[in-house]
Amino acid sequence: MRADHPPARDWSGLAGAAAAALLGAWMLREAAGFSDLAAVFPRTIAIVMIAAAGLLAVRILVWPSVRRAAEGGSARRRLALVAVAALWVGAIPLAGFLAASLAGFFAAMLVARFEVWTARRAAIDLAAGAALVVGFYLLFEAGLGVPLPRGWLG
């Protein structure tokens, strides 16, 4: 692929990495006041955020990135994803976490997909999406004992 600009440091990416590391540090500080069991999830996410931010910062500083010309995007698609996310969150208390998350995840997949779906690709994507949503539901509800909204289904 031909670059439009010479290699340069991604300063906005570095700022994003610093912000993620600071957010992770804040999460660790806040989790210090939780019980040991309640702090497991926030601590894990915070540590992963800090580590990923550190790796990103190293990559940016060691290997300059090749800047490519900006590609056009679809404002309608971006707004549709925001609308799907808002409807998804709003549906959780009404339909319950599992039903709302299945519907929201599939709606986001439809809006975000660029390529034409073949029957095989749609089946694989829908099965993988359902497995992810149900897996996270079972992890939180059964594994971690986090009470999730049941809505009109439960």
PDB file of C-alpha atoms in Angstrom:
ATOM      1  CA  MET A   1       0.000   0.000   0.000  1.00  0.00           C
ATOM      2  CA  ARG A   2       1.383   3.396  -0.951  1.00  0.00           C
ATOM      3  CA  ALA A   3       1.724   5.926   1.846  1.00  0.00           C
ATOM      4  CA  ASP A   4       0.733   9.512   1.310  1.00  0.00           C
ATOM      5  CA  HIS A   5       2.960  10.833   4.093  1.00  0.00           C
ATOM      6  CA  PRO A   6       6.364   9.785   5.481  1.00  0.00           C
ATOM      7  CA  PRO A   7       6.510   7.776   8.731  1.00  0.00           C
ATOM      8  CA  ALA A   8       5.693   9.891  11.757  1.00  0.00           C
ATOM      9  CA  ARG A   9       4.904   9.506  15.430  1.00  0.00           C
ATOM     10  CA  ASP A  10       1.236   9.091  16.261  1.00  0.00           C
ATOM     11  CA  TRP A  11       0.981  11.756  18.958  1.00  0.00           C
ATOM     12  CA  SER A  12      -2.792  11.441  19.291  1.00  0.00           C
ATOM     13  CA  GLY A  13      -2.372   7.684  19.782  1.00  0.00           C
ATOM     14  CA  LEU A  14       0.251   8.362  22.433  1.00  0.00           C
ATOM     15  CA  ALA A  15      -2.128  10.774  24.172  1.00  0.00           C
ATOM     16  CA  GLY A  16      -4.857   8.101  24.017  1.00  0.00           C
ATOM     17  CA  ALA A  17      -2.480   5.545  25.528  1.00  0.00           C
ATOM     18  CA  ALA A  18      -1.618   7.957  28.337  1.00  0.00           C
ATOM     19  CA  ALA A  19      -5.306   8.632  28.982  1.00  0.00           C
ATOM     20  CA  ALA A  20      -6.054   4.885  29.097  1.00  0.00           C
ATOM     21  CA  ALA A  21      -3.165   4.320  31.523  1.00  0.00           C
ATOM     22  CA  LEU A  22      -4.387   7.146  33.759  1.00  0.00           C
ATOM     23  CA  LEU A  23      -7.933   5.774  33.682  1.00  0.00           C
ATOM     24  CA  GLY A  24      -6.576   2.344  34.604  1.00  0.00           C
ATOM     25  CA  ALA A  25      -4.602   3.836  37.505  1.00  0.00           C
ATOM     26  CA  TRP A  26      -7.716   5.640  38.717  1.00  0.00           C
ATOM     27  CA  MET A  27      -9.689   2.374  38.487  1.00  0.00           C
ATOM     28  CA  LEU A  28      -7.043   0.608  40.595  1.00  0.00           C
ATOM     29  CA  ARG A  29      -7.209   3.360  43.205  1.00  0.00           C
ATOM     30  CA  GLU A  30     -11.010   3.191  43.325  1.00  0.00           C
ATOM     31  CA  ALA A  31     -11.003  -0.618  43.516  1.00  0.00           C
ATOM     32  CA  ALA A  32      -8.773  -0.458  46.602  1.00  0.00           C
ATOM     33  CA  GLY A  33     -11.866   0.395  48.639  1.00  0.00           C
ATOM     34  CA  PHE A  34     -13.853  -2.632  47.386  1.00  0.00           C
ATOM     35  CA  SER A  35     -13.995  -6.038  49.007  1.00  0.00           C
ATOM     36  CA  ASP A  36     -11.541  -8.586  47.605  1.00  0.00           C
ATOM     37  CA  LEU A  37     -14.242 -10.322  45.566  1.00  0.00           C
ATOM     38  CA  ALA A  38     -15.818  -7.104  44.281  1.00  0.00           C
ATOM     39  CA  ALA A  39     -12.424  -5.726  43.240  1.00  0.00           C
ATOM     40  CA  VAL A  40     -11.431  -8.668  41.015  1.00  0.00           C
ATOM     41  CA  PHE A  41     -13.131  -7.439  37.841  1.00  0.00           C
ATOM     42  CA  PRO A  42     -12.193  -3.729  38.061  1.00  0.00           C
ATOM     43  CA  ARG A  43      -8.601  -4.588  38.987  1.00  0.00           C
ATOM     44  CA  THR A  44      -8.275  -7.040  36.103  1.00  0.00           C
ATOM     45  CA  ILE A  45      -9.651  -4.545  33.575  1.00  0.00           C
ATOM     46  CA  ALA A  46      -7.432  -1.782  34.976  1.00  0.00           C
ATOM     47  CA  ILE A  47      -4.291  -3.916  34.769  1.00  0.00           C
ATOM     48  CA  VAL A  48      -5.110  -4.971  31.199  1.00  0.00           C
ATOM     49  CA  MET A  49      -5.772  -1.321  30.249  1.00  0.00           C
ATOM     50  CA  ILE A  50      -2.470  -0.158  31.722  1.00  0.00           C
ATOM     51  CA  ALA A  51      -0.530  -2.987  30.060  1.00  0.00           C
ATOM     52  CA  ALA A  52      -2.182  -2.408  26.672  1.00  0.00           C
ATOM     53  CA  ALA A  53      -1.569   1.340  26.942  1.00  0.00           C
ATOM     54  CA  GLY A  54       2.084   0.688  27.749  1.00  0.00           C
ATOM     55  CA  LEU A  55       2.458  -1.642  24.763  1.00  0.00           C
ATOM     56  CA  LEU A  56       0.791   0.905  22.491  1.00  0.00           C
ATOM     57  CA  ALA A  57       3.062   3.677  23.764  1.00  0.00           C
ATOM     58  CA  VAL A  58       6.161   1.528  23.149  1.00  0.00           C
ATOM     59  CA  ARG A  59       4.975   0.679  19.639  1.00  0.00           C
ATOM     60  CA  ILE A  60       4.346   4.341  18.845  1.00  0.00           C
ATOM     61  CA  LEU A  61       7.703   5.459  20.200  1.00  0.00           C
ATOM     62  CA  VAL A  62       9.780   2.640  18.691  1.00  0.00           C
ATOM     63  CA  TRP A  63       8.120   2.222  15.293  1.00  0.00           C
ATOM     64  CA  PRO A  64       6.835   5.349  13.576  1.00  0.00           C
ATOM     65  CA  SER A  65       3.614   4.730  11.735  1.00  0.00           C
ATOM     66  CA  VAL A  66       2.986   5.313   8.069  1.00  0.00           C
ATOM     67  CA  ARG A  67       0.213   7.818   7.644  1.00  0.00           C
ATOM     68  CA  ARG A  68      -2.366   6.928   5.032  1.00  0.00           C
ATOM     69  CA  ALA A  69      -4.825   9.267   3.418  1.00  0.00           C
ATOM     70  CA  ALA A  70      -8.089   9.406   5.332  1.00  0.00           C
ATOM     71  CA  GLU A  71     -10.756   7.167   3.926  1.00  0.00           C
ATOM     72  CA  GLY A  72     -14.314   8.311   3.650  1.00  0.00           C
ATOM     73  CA  GLY A  73     -16.781   7.076   6.214  1.00  0.00           C
ATOM     74  CA  SER A  74     -20.498   7.001   6.522  1.00  0.00           C
ATOM     75  CA  ALA A  75     -21.999   9.501   8.927  1.00  0.00           C
ATOM     76  CA  ARG A  76     -25.306   7.620   8.747  1.00  0.00           C
ATOM     77  CA  ARG A  77     -23.612   4.385   9.790  1.00  0.00           C
ATOM     78  CA  ARG A  78     -21.867   6.104  12.720  1.00  0.00           C
ATOM     79  CA  LEU A  79     -25.099   7.705  13.885  1.00  0.00           C
ATOM     80  CA  ALA A  80     -26.914   4.392  13.478  1.00  0.00           C
ATOM     81  CA  LEU A  81     -24.359   2.686  15.737  1.00  0.00           C
ATOM     82  CA  VAL A  82     -24.853   5.374  18.383  1.00  0.00           C
ATOM     83  CA  ALA A  83     -28.632   4.925  18.080  1.00  0.00           C
ATOM     84  CA  VAL A  84     -28.311   1.129  18.368  1.00  0.00           C
ATOM     85  CA  ALA A  85     -26.140   1.498  21.482  1.00  0.00           C
ATOM     86  CA  ALA A  86     -28.612   3.927  23.076  1.00  0.00           C
ATOM     87  CA  LEU A  87     -31.583   1.672  22.285  1.00  0.00           C
ATOM     88  CA  TRP A  88     -29.655  -1.348  23.557  1.00  0.00           C
ATOM     89  CA  VAL A  89     -28.962   0.296  26.916  1.00  0.00           C
ATOM     90  CA  GLY A  90     -32.545   1.555  27.137  1.00  0.00           C
ATOM     91  CA  ALA A  91     -33.925  -1.904  26.391  1.00  0.00           C
ATOM     92  CA  ILE A  92     -31.999  -3.680  29.167  1.00  0.00           C
ATOM     93  CA  PRO A  93     -34.361  -2.718  32.026  1.00  0.00           C
ATOM     94  CA  LEU A  94     -37.401  -3.539  29.880  1.00  0.00           C
ATOM     95  CA  ALA A  95     -36.444  -6.741  28.067  1.00  0.00           C
ATOM     96  CA  GLY A  96     -33.717  -7.925  30.424  1.00  0.00           C
ATOM     97  CA  PHE A  97     -29.986  -8.121  29.916  1.00  0.00           C
ATOM     98  CA  LEU A  98     -29.891 -11.287  27.823  1.00  0.00           C
ATOM     99  CA  ALA A  99     -32.692 -10.474  25.367  1.00  0.00           C
ATOM    100  CA  ALA A 100     -31.653  -6.825  24.964  1.00  0.00           C
ATOM    101  CA  SER A 101     -28.006  -7.769  24.505  1.00  0.00           C
ATOM    102  CA  LEU A 102     -28.771 -10.398  21.875  1.00  0.00           C
ATOM    103  CA  ALA A 103     -30.922  -7.921  19.934  1.00  0.00           C
ATOM    104  CA  GLY A 104     -28.460  -5.046  20.419  1.00  0.00           C
ATOM    105  CA  PHE A 105     -25.432  -7.107  19.434  1.00  0.00           C
ATOM    106  CA  PHE A 106     -27.115  -8.389  16.275  1.00  0.00           C
ATOM    107  CA  ALA A 107     -28.356  -4.898  15.358  1.00  0.00           C
ATOM    108  CA  ALA A 108     -24.840  -3.487  15.816  1.00  0.00           C
ATOM    109  CA  MET A 109     -23.462  -6.303  13.635  1.00  0.00           C
ATOM    110  CA  LEU A 110     -25.918  -5.438  10.882  1.00  0.00           C
ATOM    111  CA  VAL A 111     -25.158  -1.721  10.980  1.00  0.00           C
ATOM    112  CA  ALA A 112     -21.376  -2.140  11.204  1.00  0.00           C
ATOM    113  CA  ARG A 113     -21.020  -4.739   8.442  1.00  0.00           C
ATOM    114  CA  PHE A 114     -19.529  -3.373   5.202  1.00  0.00           C
ATOM    115  CA  GLU A 115     -19.428  -6.500   3.073  1.00  0.00           C
ATOM    116  CA  VAL A 116     -22.399  -8.354   1.665  1.00  0.00           C
ATOM    117  CA  TRP A 117     -23.368 -11.288   3.850  1.00  0.00           C
ATOM    118  CA  THR A 118     -23.382 -14.756   2.414  1.00  0.00           C
ATOM    119  CA  ALA A 119     -25.619 -17.300   4.123  1.00  0.00           C
ATOM    120  CA  ARG A 120     -22.573 -19.104   5.524  1.00  0.00           C
ATOM    121  CA  ARG A 121     -20.944 -15.879   6.820  1.00  0.00           C
ATOM    122  CA  ALA A 122     -24.233 -14.724   8.385  1.00  0.00           C
ATOM    123  CA  ALA A 123     -24.702 -18.081  10.131  1.00  0.00           C
ATOM    124  CA  ILE A 124     -21.147 -18.035  11.497  1.00  0.00           C
ATOM    125  CA  ASP A 125     -21.374 -14.406  12.650  1.00  0.00           C
ATOM    126  CA  LEU A 126     -24.778 -14.866  14.270  1.00  0.00           C
ATOM    127  CA  ALA A 127     -23.697 -18.061  16.044  1.00  0.00           C
ATOM    128  CA  ALA A 128     -20.477 -16.429  17.267  1.00  0.00           C
ATOM    129  CA  GLY A 129     -22.399 -13.345  18.444  1.00  0.00           C
ATOM    130  CA  ALA A 130     -24.967 -15.460  20.285  1.00  0.00           C
ATOM    131  CA  ALA A 131     -22.182 -17.502  21.908  1.00  0.00           C
ATOM    132  CA  LEU A 132     -20.403 -14.320  23.063  1.00  0.00           C
ATOM    133  CA  VAL A 133     -23.518 -12.720  24.523  1.00  0.00           C
ATOM    134  CA  VAL A 134     -24.730 -15.901  26.233  1.00  0.00           C
ATOM    135  CA  GLY A 135     -21.195 -16.633  27.446  1.00  0.00           C
ATOM    136  CA  PHE A 136     -20.841 -13.219  29.070  1.00  0.00           C
ATOM    137  CA  TYR A 137     -24.333 -13.512  30.531  1.00  0.00           C
ATOM    138  CA  LEU A 138     -23.476 -16.879  32.099  1.00  0.00           C
ATOM    139  CA  LEU A 139     -20.097 -15.610  33.296  1.00  0.00           C
ATOM    140  CA  PHE A 140     -21.620 -12.668  35.128  1.00  0.00           C
ATOM    141  CA  GLU A 141     -24.905 -14.232  36.284  1.00  0.00           C
ATOM    142  CA  ALA A 142     -23.791 -17.746  37.211  1.00  0.00           C
ATOM    143  CA  GLY A 143     -20.013 -17.491  37.512  1.00  0.00           C
ATOM    144  CA  LEU A 144     -19.597 -14.174  39.304  1.00  0.00           C
ATOM    145  CA  GLY A 145     -23.050 -13.916  40.866  1.00  0.00           C
ATOM    146  CA  VAL A 146     -23.748 -10.481  39.413  1.00  0.00           C
ATOM    147  CA  PRO A 147     -27.512  -9.932  39.327  1.00  0.00           C
ATOM    148  CA  LEU A 148     -28.419  -8.778  35.819  1.00  0.00           C
ATOM    149  CA  PRO A 149     -31.767  -7.196  34.919  1.00  0.00           C
ATOM    150  CA  ARG A 150     -34.335  -9.793  33.855  1.00  0.00           C
ATOM    151  CA  GLY A 151     -36.966  -7.423  32.444  1.00  0.00           C
ATOM    152  CA  TRP A 152     -40.298  -8.798  31.275  1.00  0.00           C
ATOM    153  CA  LEU A 153     -38.696 -12.153  30.422  1.00  0.00           C
ATOM    154  CA  GLY A 154     -37.729 -13.151  33.927  1.00  0.00           C
TER     155      GLY A 154
END
